[in-house]
Amino acid sequence: MKNLIPTLLTSVALLASSSYAMACNETKPIEVRFAKETTSSSYTGQIIGYQYYSYHFIANKGQKLKVKIDGGNVEAYLFHNKLKDSVYMGQYSPELDAKGNYTLPHSGKYELRVLQPRSQARLGKTPKYNLKISIQ
């Protein structure tokens, strides 16, 4: 029992420090805003390590989402609490139609995450990107 307490304390300390390290990779969510009478919004960013940017927006079922990213080697994934898995929004995604649009299957709040591939993060790459989100 004497040996168990120091082991538990060490485990708690390691857990707390790993949570802190994970928190360092998080960025503040960005609420996507569309200017009056427009259907798109543009953003720029730079990914450092395993960091990702999270863009939040509200949309309706049946609307078409188009995501365009220029710049470094970055990827975008779409999330919604009713989707069973994320949706890859890259140019060659099988989820997109011939025009590069994704038809939203649910109404509500969506999250678009922009990140770099793990292999690039391991190499210490810091790609800059330009993002355009369009909803029609």
Short mmCIF file of N, CA, C and O in Angstrom, two decimals:
data_model
loop_
_atom_site.label_atom_id
_atom_site.label_comp_id
_atom_site.label_asym_id
_atom_site.label_seq_id
_atom_site.Cartn_x
_atom_site.Cartn_y
_atom_site.Cartn_z
N MET A 1 0.82 -1.19 0.00
CA MET A 1 0.00 0.00 0.00
C MET A 1 0.87 1.25 0.00
O MET A 1 0.53 2.22 -0.65
N LYS A 2 2.02 1.21 0.74
CA LYS A 2 2.91 2.36 0.78
C LYS A 2 3.42 2.72 -0.61
O LYS A 2 3.53 3.88 -0.96
N ASN A 3 3.74 1.71 -1.40
CA ASN A 3 4.28 1.93 -2.75
C ASN A 3 3.20 2.38 -3.72
O ASN A 3 3.49 2.99 -4.74
N LEU A 4 1.96 2.10 -3.43
CA LEU A 4 0.86 2.45 -4.32
C LEU A 4 0.59 3.95 -4.36
O LEU A 4 0.33 4.52 -5.42
N ILE A 5 0.72 4.63 -3.24
CA ILE A 5 0.44 6.07 -3.18
C ILE A 5 1.41 6.87 -4.05
O ILE A 5 0.96 7.69 -4.86
N PRO A 6 2.74 6.68 -3.96
CA PRO A 6 3.63 7.43 -4.86
C PRO A 6 3.36 7.13 -6.33
O PRO A 6 3.43 8.01 -7.18
N THR A 7 3.01 5.89 -6.65
CA THR A 7 2.71 5.53 -8.04
C THR A 7 1.46 6.27 -8.51
O THR A 7 1.43 6.79 -9.63
N LEU A 8 0.43 6.33 -7.67
CA LEU A 8 -0.78 7.06 -8.04
C LEU A 8 -0.50 8.55 -8.21
O LEU A 8 -1.00 9.18 -9.15
N LEU A 9 0.29 9.12 -7.33
CA LEU A 9 0.63 10.55 -7.44
C LEU A 9 1.40 10.83 -8.73
O LEU A 9 1.15 11.82 -9.41
N THR A 10 2.32 9.95 -9.07
CA THR A 10 3.08 10.11 -10.31
C THR A 10 2.16 10.01 -11.51
O THR A 10 2.26 10.79 -12.46
N SER A 11 1.21 9.05 -11.48
CA SER A 11 0.27 8.89 -12.59
C SER A 11 -0.60 10.12 -12.78
O SER A 11 -0.83 10.57 -13.90
N VAL A 12 -1.07 10.68 -11.66
CA VAL A 12 -1.90 11.89 -11.73
C VAL A 12 -1.10 13.05 -12.29
O VAL A 12 -1.58 13.80 -13.14
N ALA A 13 0.16 13.20 -11.88
CA ALA A 13 1.01 14.28 -12.38
C ALA A 13 1.25 14.12 -13.88
O ALA A 13 1.21 15.09 -14.64
N LEU A 14 1.50 12.90 -14.33
CA LEU A 14 1.72 12.66 -15.76
C LEU A 14 0.47 12.95 -16.57
O LEU A 14 0.52 13.54 -17.64
N LEU A 15 -0.67 12.54 -16.05
CA LEU A 15 -1.93 12.80 -16.73
C LEU A 15 -2.19 14.29 -16.86
O LEU A 15 -2.56 14.79 -17.91
N ALA A 16 -1.94 15.02 -15.79
CA ALA A 16 -2.15 16.47 -15.82
C ALA A 16 -1.21 17.14 -16.80
O ALA A 16 -1.60 18.03 -17.56
N SER A 17 0.04 16.71 -16.85
CA SER A 17 1.00 17.35 -17.77
C SER A 17 0.69 16.99 -19.21
O SER A 17 0.85 17.80 -20.11
N SER A 18 0.21 15.76 -19.48
CA SER A 18 -0.13 15.42 -20.86
C SER A 18 -1.37 16.18 -21.32
O SER A 18 -1.46 16.58 -22.46
N SER A 19 -2.32 16.43 -20.42
CA SER A 19 -3.49 17.24 -20.77
C SER A 19 -3.07 18.65 -21.09
O SER A 19 -3.59 19.28 -22.01
N TYR A 20 -2.11 19.17 -20.35
CA TYR A 20 -1.61 20.52 -20.61
C TYR A 20 -0.95 20.57 -21.98
O TYR A 20 -1.15 21.48 -22.76
N ALA A 21 -0.16 19.55 -22.32
CA ALA A 21 0.50 19.53 -23.63
C ALA A 21 -0.52 19.48 -24.75
O ALA A 21 -0.37 20.13 -25.77
N MET A 22 -1.60 18.72 -24.56
CA MET A 22 -2.64 18.66 -25.58
C MET A 22 -3.34 20.00 -25.70
O MET A 22 -3.66 20.44 -26.79
N ALA A 23 -3.56 20.67 -24.59
CA ALA A 23 -4.23 21.96 -24.62
C ALA A 23 -3.42 23.00 -25.38
O ALA A 23 -3.96 23.91 -25.97
N CYS A 24 -2.11 22.86 -25.37
CA CYS A 24 -1.24 23.80 -26.08
C CYS A 24 -1.44 23.73 -27.58
O CYS A 24 -1.12 24.67 -28.28
N ASN A 25 -1.94 22.61 -28.10
CA ASN A 25 -2.15 22.45 -29.54
C ASN A 25 -3.52 22.95 -29.99
O ASN A 25 -3.81 23.00 -31.16
N GLU A 26 -4.36 23.29 -29.04
CA GLU A 26 -5.69 23.76 -29.39
C GLU A 26 -5.65 25.25 -29.72
O GLU A 26 -4.85 25.99 -29.20
N THR A 27 -6.52 25.65 -30.61
CA THR A 27 -6.67 27.08 -30.92
C THR A 27 -8.10 27.47 -30.62
O THR A 27 -8.99 26.63 -30.56
N LYS A 28 -8.33 28.73 -30.43
CA LYS A 28 -9.67 29.22 -30.14
C LYS A 28 -10.55 29.03 -31.37
O LYS A 28 -10.16 29.40 -32.48
N PRO A 29 -11.75 28.45 -31.21
CA PRO A 29 -12.65 28.27 -32.37
C PRO A 29 -12.99 29.61 -33.02
O PRO A 29 -13.13 30.63 -32.35
N ILE A 30 -13.11 29.58 -34.33
CA ILE A 30 -13.44 30.77 -35.11
C ILE A 30 -14.88 30.64 -35.58
O ILE A 30 -15.24 29.65 -36.23
N GLU A 31 -15.71 31.61 -35.23
CA GLU A 31 -17.10 31.62 -35.68
C GLU A 31 -17.14 32.22 -37.09
O GLU A 31 -16.76 33.36 -37.29
N VAL A 32 -17.57 31.42 -38.05
CA VAL A 32 -17.63 31.87 -39.45
C VAL A 32 -18.78 32.87 -39.59
O VAL A 32 -19.90 32.60 -39.17
N ARG A 33 -18.46 34.01 -40.16
CA ARG A 33 -19.45 35.06 -40.40
C ARG A 33 -19.47 35.40 -41.89
O ARG A 33 -18.42 35.51 -42.51
N PHE A 34 -20.66 35.56 -42.42
CA PHE A 34 -20.80 35.95 -43.81
C PHE A 34 -21.27 37.40 -43.85
O PHE A 34 -22.20 37.77 -43.13
N ALA A 35 -20.62 38.20 -44.67
CA ALA A 35 -21.06 39.59 -44.83
C ALA A 35 -22.47 39.59 -45.42
O ALA A 35 -22.88 38.63 -46.09
N LYS A 36 -23.20 40.65 -45.16
CA LYS A 36 -24.58 40.73 -45.63
C LYS A 36 -24.67 40.49 -47.13
O LYS A 36 -23.86 41.03 -47.91
N GLU A 37 -25.60 39.65 -47.51
CA GLU A 37 -25.87 39.31 -48.91
C GLU A 37 -24.72 38.60 -49.61
O GLU A 37 -24.57 38.70 -50.83
N THR A 38 -23.88 37.90 -48.85
CA THR A 38 -22.82 37.09 -49.45
C THR A 38 -22.99 35.64 -49.01
O THR A 38 -23.68 35.35 -48.03
N THR A 39 -22.36 34.73 -49.73
CA THR A 39 -22.46 33.31 -49.41
C THR A 39 -21.11 32.69 -49.09
O THR A 39 -21.00 31.47 -48.98
N SER A 40 -20.07 33.54 -48.96
CA SER A 40 -18.75 32.99 -48.65
C SER A 40 -17.99 33.90 -47.69
O SER A 40 -18.32 35.07 -47.52
N SER A 41 -16.98 33.30 -47.08
CA SER A 41 -16.13 34.03 -46.15
C SER A 41 -14.72 33.47 -46.27
O SER A 41 -14.55 32.27 -46.48
N SER A 42 -13.72 34.34 -46.16
CA SER A 42 -12.31 33.92 -46.32
C SER A 42 -11.52 34.15 -45.05
O SER A 42 -11.74 35.12 -44.32
N TYR A 43 -10.54 33.27 -44.84
CA TYR A 43 -9.68 33.32 -43.66
C TYR A 43 -8.26 32.93 -44.05
O TYR A 43 -8.05 32.24 -45.04
N THR A 44 -7.30 33.37 -43.26
CA THR A 44 -5.91 32.94 -43.44
C THR A 44 -5.41 32.40 -42.12
O THR A 44 -5.93 32.74 -41.05
N GLY A 45 -4.41 31.56 -42.18
CA GLY A 45 -3.85 30.99 -40.96
C GLY A 45 -2.52 30.33 -41.22
O GLY A 45 -2.06 30.25 -42.37
N GLN A 46 -1.93 29.86 -40.14
CA GLN A 46 -0.67 29.12 -40.22
C GLN A 46 -0.72 28.01 -39.18
O GLN A 46 -0.99 28.27 -38.00
N ILE A 47 -0.45 26.79 -39.60
CA ILE A 47 -0.48 25.64 -38.72
C ILE A 47 0.93 25.41 -38.18
O ILE A 47 1.90 25.38 -38.94
N ILE A 48 1.03 25.22 -36.87
CA ILE A 48 2.31 24.93 -36.24
C ILE A 48 2.20 23.58 -35.55
O ILE A 48 1.34 23.39 -34.68
N GLY A 49 3.00 22.62 -35.98
CA GLY A 49 3.00 21.30 -35.37
C GLY A 49 1.66 20.59 -35.53
O GLY A 49 1.09 20.55 -36.60
N TYR A 50 1.17 20.05 -34.41
CA TYR A 50 -0.08 19.29 -34.42
C TYR A 50 -1.30 20.17 -34.19
O TYR A 50 -2.40 19.68 -34.01
N GLN A 51 -1.10 21.44 -34.23
CA GLN A 51 -2.17 22.42 -34.02
C GLN A 51 -3.21 22.31 -35.15
O GLN A 51 -2.91 21.88 -36.25
N TYR A 52 -4.44 22.69 -34.84
CA TYR A 52 -5.46 22.79 -35.88
C TYR A 52 -6.34 23.99 -35.59
O TYR A 52 -6.45 24.44 -34.46
N TYR A 53 -6.94 24.50 -36.65
CA TYR A 53 -7.89 25.61 -36.53
C TYR A 53 -9.29 25.06 -36.73
O TYR A 53 -9.52 24.22 -37.60
N SER A 54 -10.21 25.54 -35.94
CA SER A 54 -11.57 25.05 -35.94
C SER A 54 -12.51 26.20 -36.32
O SER A 54 -12.56 27.21 -35.64
N TYR A 55 -13.22 26.03 -37.44
CA TYR A 55 -14.16 27.04 -37.94
C TYR A 55 -15.58 26.51 -37.72
O TYR A 55 -15.92 25.44 -38.20
N HIS A 56 -16.39 27.26 -36.99
CA HIS A 56 -17.75 26.85 -36.67
C HIS A 56 -18.76 27.67 -37.47
O HIS A 56 -18.59 28.87 -37.62
N PHE A 57 -19.79 26.99 -37.95
CA PHE A 57 -20.86 27.69 -38.67
C PHE A 57 -22.16 26.91 -38.53
O PHE A 57 -22.15 25.72 -38.21
N ILE A 58 -23.27 27.60 -38.74
CA ILE A 58 -24.59 26.97 -38.70
C ILE A 58 -25.14 26.94 -40.13
O ILE A 58 -25.06 27.94 -40.84
N ALA A 59 -25.66 25.78 -40.51
CA ALA A 59 -26.21 25.62 -41.86
C ALA A 59 -27.42 24.70 -41.81
O ALA A 59 -27.67 24.03 -40.80
N ASN A 60 -28.15 24.69 -42.90
CA ASN A 60 -29.36 23.87 -42.99
C ASN A 60 -29.15 22.65 -43.88
O ASN A 60 -28.36 22.68 -44.82
N LYS A 61 -29.91 21.62 -43.57
CA LYS A 61 -29.90 20.40 -44.37
C LYS A 61 -30.19 20.76 -45.83
O LYS A 61 -31.07 21.57 -46.11
N GLY A 62 -29.41 20.18 -46.74
CA GLY A 62 -29.62 20.41 -48.17
C GLY A 62 -28.77 21.53 -48.75
O GLY A 62 -28.63 21.62 -49.97
N GLN A 63 -28.22 22.39 -47.90
CA GLN A 63 -27.35 23.44 -48.42
C GLN A 63 -26.05 22.81 -48.93
O GLN A 63 -25.65 21.73 -48.50
N LYS A 64 -25.41 23.51 -49.84
CA LYS A 64 -24.16 23.01 -50.42
C LYS A 64 -22.98 23.79 -49.83
O LYS A 64 -22.97 25.01 -49.84
N LEU A 65 -21.99 23.03 -49.35
CA LEU A 65 -20.78 23.60 -48.76
C LEU A 65 -19.61 23.36 -49.71
O LEU A 65 -19.44 22.26 -50.23
N LYS A 66 -18.85 24.42 -49.94
CA LYS A 66 -17.65 24.30 -50.75
C LYS A 66 -16.49 24.89 -49.94
O LYS A 66 -16.61 25.99 -49.39
N VAL A 67 -15.40 24.14 -49.84
CA VAL A 67 -14.22 24.56 -49.10
C VAL A 67 -13.05 24.60 -50.07
O VAL A 67 -12.76 23.61 -50.74
N LYS A 68 -12.39 25.75 -50.13
CA LYS A 68 -11.22 25.89 -50.99
C LYS A 68 -10.04 26.34 -50.12
O LYS A 68 -10.15 27.31 -49.38
N ILE A 69 -8.94 25.58 -50.21
CA ILE A 69 -7.73 25.91 -49.44
C ILE A 69 -6.57 26.05 -50.41
O ILE A 69 -6.31 25.15 -51.21
N ASP A 70 -5.89 27.18 -50.31
CA ASP A 70 -4.67 27.42 -51.08
C ASP A 70 -3.52 27.61 -50.10
O ASP A 70 -3.73 28.05 -48.97
N GLY A 71 -2.32 27.30 -50.56
CA GLY A 71 -1.16 27.53 -49.71
C GLY A 71 -0.44 26.24 -49.44
O GLY A 71 -0.28 25.40 -50.33
N GLY A 72 -0.03 26.06 -48.20
CA GLY A 72 0.76 24.89 -47.80
C GLY A 72 -0.01 23.59 -47.81
O GLY A 72 -1.19 23.54 -48.17
N ASN A 73 0.65 22.55 -47.37
CA ASN A 73 0.09 21.21 -47.34
C ASN A 73 -0.84 21.07 -46.12
O ASN A 73 -0.43 20.64 -45.06
N VAL A 74 -2.10 21.48 -46.28
CA VAL A 74 -3.08 21.41 -45.21
C VAL A 74 -4.33 20.69 -45.70
O VAL A 74 -4.58 20.61 -46.91
N GLU A 75 -5.10 20.16 -44.77
CA GLU A 75 -6.30 19.42 -45.08
C GLU A 75 -7.47 19.95 -44.27
O GLU A 75 -7.26 20.55 -43.21
N ALA A 76 -8.68 19.71 -44.74
CA ALA A 76 -9.88 20.15 -44.03
C ALA A 76 -10.83 18.97 -43.83
O ALA A 76 -11.03 18.17 -44.76
N TYR A 77 -11.38 18.89 -42.63
CA TYR A 77 -12.34 17.84 -42.28
C TYR A 77 -13.57 18.48 -41.65
O TYR A 77 -13.45 19.37 -40.83
N LEU A 78 -14.74 17.97 -42.02
CA LEU A 78 -16.00 18.50 -41.54
C LEU A 78 -16.59 17.58 -40.47
O LEU A 78 -16.58 16.36 -40.62
N PHE A 79 -17.12 18.19 -39.40
CA PHE A 79 -17.73 17.45 -38.30
C PHE A 79 -19.13 17.99 -38.02
O PHE A 79 -19.39 19.18 -38.19
N HIS A 80 -20.00 17.11 -37.57
CA HIS A 80 -21.34 17.45 -37.08
C HIS A 80 -21.72 16.34 -36.10
O HIS A 80 -21.35 15.18 -36.31
N ASN A 81 -22.45 16.68 -35.06
CA ASN A 81 -22.74 15.66 -34.04
C ASN A 81 -23.59 14.50 -34.55
O ASN A 81 -23.64 13.45 -33.93
N LYS A 82 -24.25 14.64 -35.70
CA LYS A 82 -25.05 13.54 -36.25
C LYS A 82 -24.31 12.75 -37.33
O LYS A 82 -24.83 11.74 -37.81
N LEU A 83 -23.12 13.19 -37.72
CA LEU A 83 -22.31 12.44 -38.68
C LEU A 83 -21.59 11.32 -37.93
O LEU A 83 -21.05 11.55 -36.86
N LYS A 84 -21.55 10.13 -38.51
CA LYS A 84 -20.89 9.04 -37.80
C LYS A 84 -19.37 9.14 -37.92
O LYS A 84 -18.64 8.54 -37.13
N ASP A 85 -18.87 9.90 -38.87
CA ASP A 85 -17.44 10.11 -39.03
C ASP A 85 -17.23 11.48 -39.68
O ASP A 85 -18.16 12.06 -40.23
N SER A 86 -16.00 11.97 -39.61
CA SER A 86 -15.71 13.25 -40.26
C SER A 86 -15.74 13.08 -41.78
O SER A 86 -15.64 11.96 -42.29
N VAL A 87 -15.88 14.19 -42.47
CA VAL A 87 -15.91 14.18 -43.94
C VAL A 87 -14.68 14.92 -44.44
O VAL A 87 -14.46 16.08 -44.10
N TYR A 88 -13.87 14.23 -45.24
CA TYR A 88 -12.70 14.85 -45.85
C TYR A 88 -13.18 15.81 -46.94
O TYR A 88 -13.96 15.43 -47.81
N MET A 89 -12.73 17.07 -46.86
CA MET A 89 -13.21 18.09 -47.79
C MET A 89 -12.19 18.43 -48.88
O MET A 89 -12.31 19.45 -49.54
N GLY A 90 -11.21 17.56 -49.06
CA GLY A 90 -10.19 17.79 -50.08
C GLY A 90 -10.71 17.60 -51.50
O GLY A 90 -11.79 17.02 -51.72
N GLN A 91 -9.94 18.08 -52.45
CA GLN A 91 -10.33 18.09 -53.86
C GLN A 91 -10.77 16.72 -54.38
O GLN A 91 -11.69 16.63 -55.18
N TYR A 92 -10.14 15.65 -53.92
CA TYR A 92 -10.43 14.32 -54.46
C TYR A 92 -11.32 13.49 -53.54
O TYR A 92 -11.40 12.27 -53.68
N SER A 93 -12.03 14.14 -52.63
CA SER A 93 -12.90 13.42 -51.71
C SER A 93 -14.08 12.81 -52.46
O SER A 93 -14.74 13.48 -53.27
N PRO A 94 -14.39 11.55 -52.20
CA PRO A 94 -15.54 10.91 -52.85
C PRO A 94 -16.88 11.48 -52.36
O PRO A 94 -17.91 11.24 -52.97
N GLU A 95 -16.86 12.25 -51.28
CA GLU A 95 -18.08 12.84 -50.72
C GLU A 95 -18.53 14.08 -51.50
O GLU A 95 -19.66 14.54 -51.34
N LEU A 96 -17.65 14.63 -52.34
CA LEU A 96 -17.95 15.87 -53.06
C LEU A 96 -18.52 15.57 -54.44
O LEU A 96 -18.16 14.58 -55.08
N ASP A 97 -19.38 16.48 -54.91
CA ASP A 97 -19.92 16.32 -56.26
C ASP A 97 -18.91 16.82 -57.29
O ASP A 97 -17.80 17.24 -56.93
N ALA A 98 -19.27 16.80 -58.56
CA ALA A 98 -18.35 17.18 -59.64
C ALA A 98 -17.88 18.63 -59.53
O ALA A 98 -16.82 18.98 -60.04
N LYS A 99 -18.65 19.49 -58.86
CA LYS A 99 -18.28 20.90 -58.70
C LYS A 99 -17.53 21.17 -57.39
O LYS A 99 -17.23 22.31 -57.08
N GLY A 100 -17.25 20.11 -56.64
CA GLY A 100 -16.52 20.26 -55.38
C GLY A 100 -17.39 20.64 -54.20
O GLY A 100 -16.88 21.07 -53.16
N ASN A 101 -18.71 20.45 -54.33
CA ASN A 101 -19.64 20.79 -53.25
C ASN A 101 -19.99 19.55 -52.43
O ASN A 101 -20.04 18.44 -52.96
N TYR A 102 -20.27 19.78 -51.16
CA TYR A 102 -20.77 18.73 -50.27
C TYR A 102 -22.17 19.14 -49.83
O TYR A 102 -22.36 20.24 -49.30
N THR A 103 -23.15 18.29 -50.06
CA THR A 103 -24.52 18.58 -49.64
C THR A 103 -24.66 18.21 -48.17
O THR A 103 -24.47 17.05 -47.78
N LEU A 104 -24.98 19.21 -47.36
CA LEU A 104 -25.07 19.01 -45.91
C LEU A 104 -26.27 18.13 -45.57
O LEU A 104 -27.40 18.43 -45.95
N PRO A 105 -26.04 17.03 -44.84
CA PRO A 105 -27.12 16.09 -44.55
C PRO A 105 -27.98 16.44 -43.33
O PRO A 105 -29.01 15.82 -43.10
N HIS A 106 -27.54 17.42 -42.54
CA HIS A 106 -28.25 17.77 -41.30
C HIS A 106 -28.24 19.28 -41.12
O HIS A 106 -27.35 19.98 -41.59
N SER A 107 -29.23 19.79 -40.41
CA SER A 107 -29.23 21.19 -40.00
C SER A 107 -28.51 21.29 -38.66
O SER A 107 -28.46 20.34 -37.90
N GLY A 108 -27.93 22.47 -38.40
CA GLY A 108 -27.30 22.69 -37.11
C GLY A 108 -25.89 23.21 -37.23
O GLY A 108 -25.49 23.73 -38.27
N LYS A 109 -25.14 23.04 -36.15
CA LYS A 109 -23.78 23.57 -36.05
C LYS A 109 -22.77 22.58 -36.62
O LYS A 109 -22.77 21.41 -36.25
N TYR A 110 -21.94 23.07 -37.52
CA TYR A 110 -20.87 22.28 -38.11
C TYR A 110 -19.53 22.84 -37.66
O TYR A 110 -19.42 24.01 -37.30
N GLU A 111 -18.52 21.98 -37.71
CA GLU A 111 -17.14 22.38 -37.42
C GLU A 111 -16.27 21.94 -38.58
O GLU A 111 -16.34 20.78 -39.01
N LEU A 112 -15.47 22.85 -39.09
CA LEU A 112 -14.50 22.54 -40.14
C LEU A 112 -13.12 22.69 -39.52
O LEU A 112 -12.77 23.77 -39.04
N ARG A 113 -12.36 21.61 -39.49
CA ARG A 113 -11.01 21.66 -38.93
C ARG A 113 -9.98 21.69 -40.04
O ARG A 113 -10.04 20.90 -40.97
N VAL A 114 -9.03 22.61 -39.91
CA VAL A 114 -7.93 22.73 -40.86
C VAL A 114 -6.66 22.33 -40.11
O VAL A 114 -6.35 22.89 -39.06
N LEU A 115 -5.94 21.36 -40.67
CA LEU A 115 -4.74 20.84 -40.03
C LEU A 115 -3.76 20.38 -41.08
O LEU A 115 -4.09 20.28 -42.26
N GLN A 116 -2.55 20.08 -40.64
CA GLN A 116 -1.58 19.53 -41.57
C GLN A 116 -1.43 18.03 -41.30
O GLN A 116 -1.72 17.57 -40.19
N PRO A 117 -1.02 17.25 -42.31
CA PRO A 117 -0.82 15.82 -42.10
C PRO A 117 0.21 15.58 -41.00
O PRO A 117 1.16 16.35 -40.82
N ARG A 118 0.02 14.50 -40.26
CA ARG A 118 0.92 14.16 -39.15
C ARG A 118 2.38 14.08 -39.59
O ARG A 118 3.27 14.52 -38.89
N SER A 119 2.62 13.52 -40.78
CA SER A 119 4.00 13.39 -41.27
C SER A 119 4.66 14.76 -41.42
O SER A 119 5.85 14.92 -41.16
N GLN A 120 3.89 15.76 -41.82
CA GLN A 120 4.43 17.12 -41.95
C GLN A 120 4.65 17.76 -40.58
O GLN A 120 5.62 18.47 -40.37
N ALA A 121 3.75 17.49 -39.65
CA ALA A 121 3.89 18.03 -38.28
C ALA A 121 5.16 17.48 -37.63
O ALA A 121 5.88 18.22 -36.96
N ARG A 122 5.43 16.21 -37.84
CA ARG A 122 6.64 15.59 -37.27
C ARG A 122 7.90 16.24 -37.79
O ARG A 122 8.91 16.29 -37.10
N LEU A 123 7.85 16.73 -39.02
CA LEU A 123 9.02 17.38 -39.62
C LEU A 123 9.14 18.84 -39.21
O LEU A 123 10.07 19.53 -39.63
N GLY A 124 8.21 19.34 -38.43
CA GLY A 124 8.26 20.72 -37.96
C GLY A 124 7.80 21.74 -39.00
O GLY A 124 8.13 22.92 -38.90
N LYS A 125 7.02 21.31 -39.98
CA LYS A 125 6.52 22.23 -41.00
C LYS A 125 5.52 23.22 -40.39
O LYS A 125 4.83 22.89 -39.43
N THR A 126 5.46 24.41 -40.95
CA THR A 126 4.52 25.44 -40.48
C THR A 126 3.84 26.09 -41.68
O THR A 126 4.09 27.25 -42.01
N PRO A 127 2.95 25.34 -42.34
CA PRO A 127 2.33 25.87 -43.57
C PRO A 127 1.33 27.00 -43.31
O PRO A 127 0.57 26.97 -42.35
N LYS A 128 1.37 27.98 -44.20
CA LYS A 128 0.37 29.05 -44.20
C LYS A 128 -0.70 28.64 -45.20
O LYS A 128 -0.43 27.91 -46.15
N TYR A 129 -1.91 29.12 -44.96
CA TYR A 129 -3.00 28.76 -45.87
C TYR A 129 -4.01 29.90 -46.00
O TYR A 129 -4.09 30.78 -45.15
N ASN A 130 -4.76 29.85 -47.10
CA ASN A 130 -5.91 30.72 -47.35
C ASN A 130 -7.11 29.81 -47.48
O ASN A 130 -7.08 28.85 -48.25
N LEU A 131 -8.16 30.12 -46.75
CA LEU A 131 -9.36 29.28 -46.72
C LEU A 131 -10.56 30.09 -47.16
O LEU A 131 -10.74 31.23 -46.72
N LYS A 132 -11.36 29.49 -48.03
CA LYS A 132 -12.63 30.12 -48.42
C LYS A 132 -13.74 29.11 -48.17
O LYS A 132 -13.70 27.98 -48.67
N ILE A 133 -14.72 29.52 -47.38
CA ILE A 133 -15.87 28.68 -47.07
C ILE A 133 -17.09 29.29 -47.75
O ILE A 133 -17.40 30.47 -47.53
N SER A 134 -17.76 28.50 -48.58
CA SER A 134 -18.96 28.97 -49.29
C SER A 134 -20.12 28.04 -48.95
O SER A 134 -19.97 26.82 -48.95
N ILE A 135 -21.28 28.64 -48.68
CA ILE A 135 -22.49 27.88 -48.42
C ILE A 135 -23.62 28.46 -49.26
O ILE A 135 -23.87 29.66 -49.23
N GLN A 136 -24.28 27.60 -50.03
CA GLN A 136 -25.41 28.05 -50.86
C GLN A 136 -26.62 27.19 -50.60
O GLN A 136 -26.55 26.07 -50.29
#
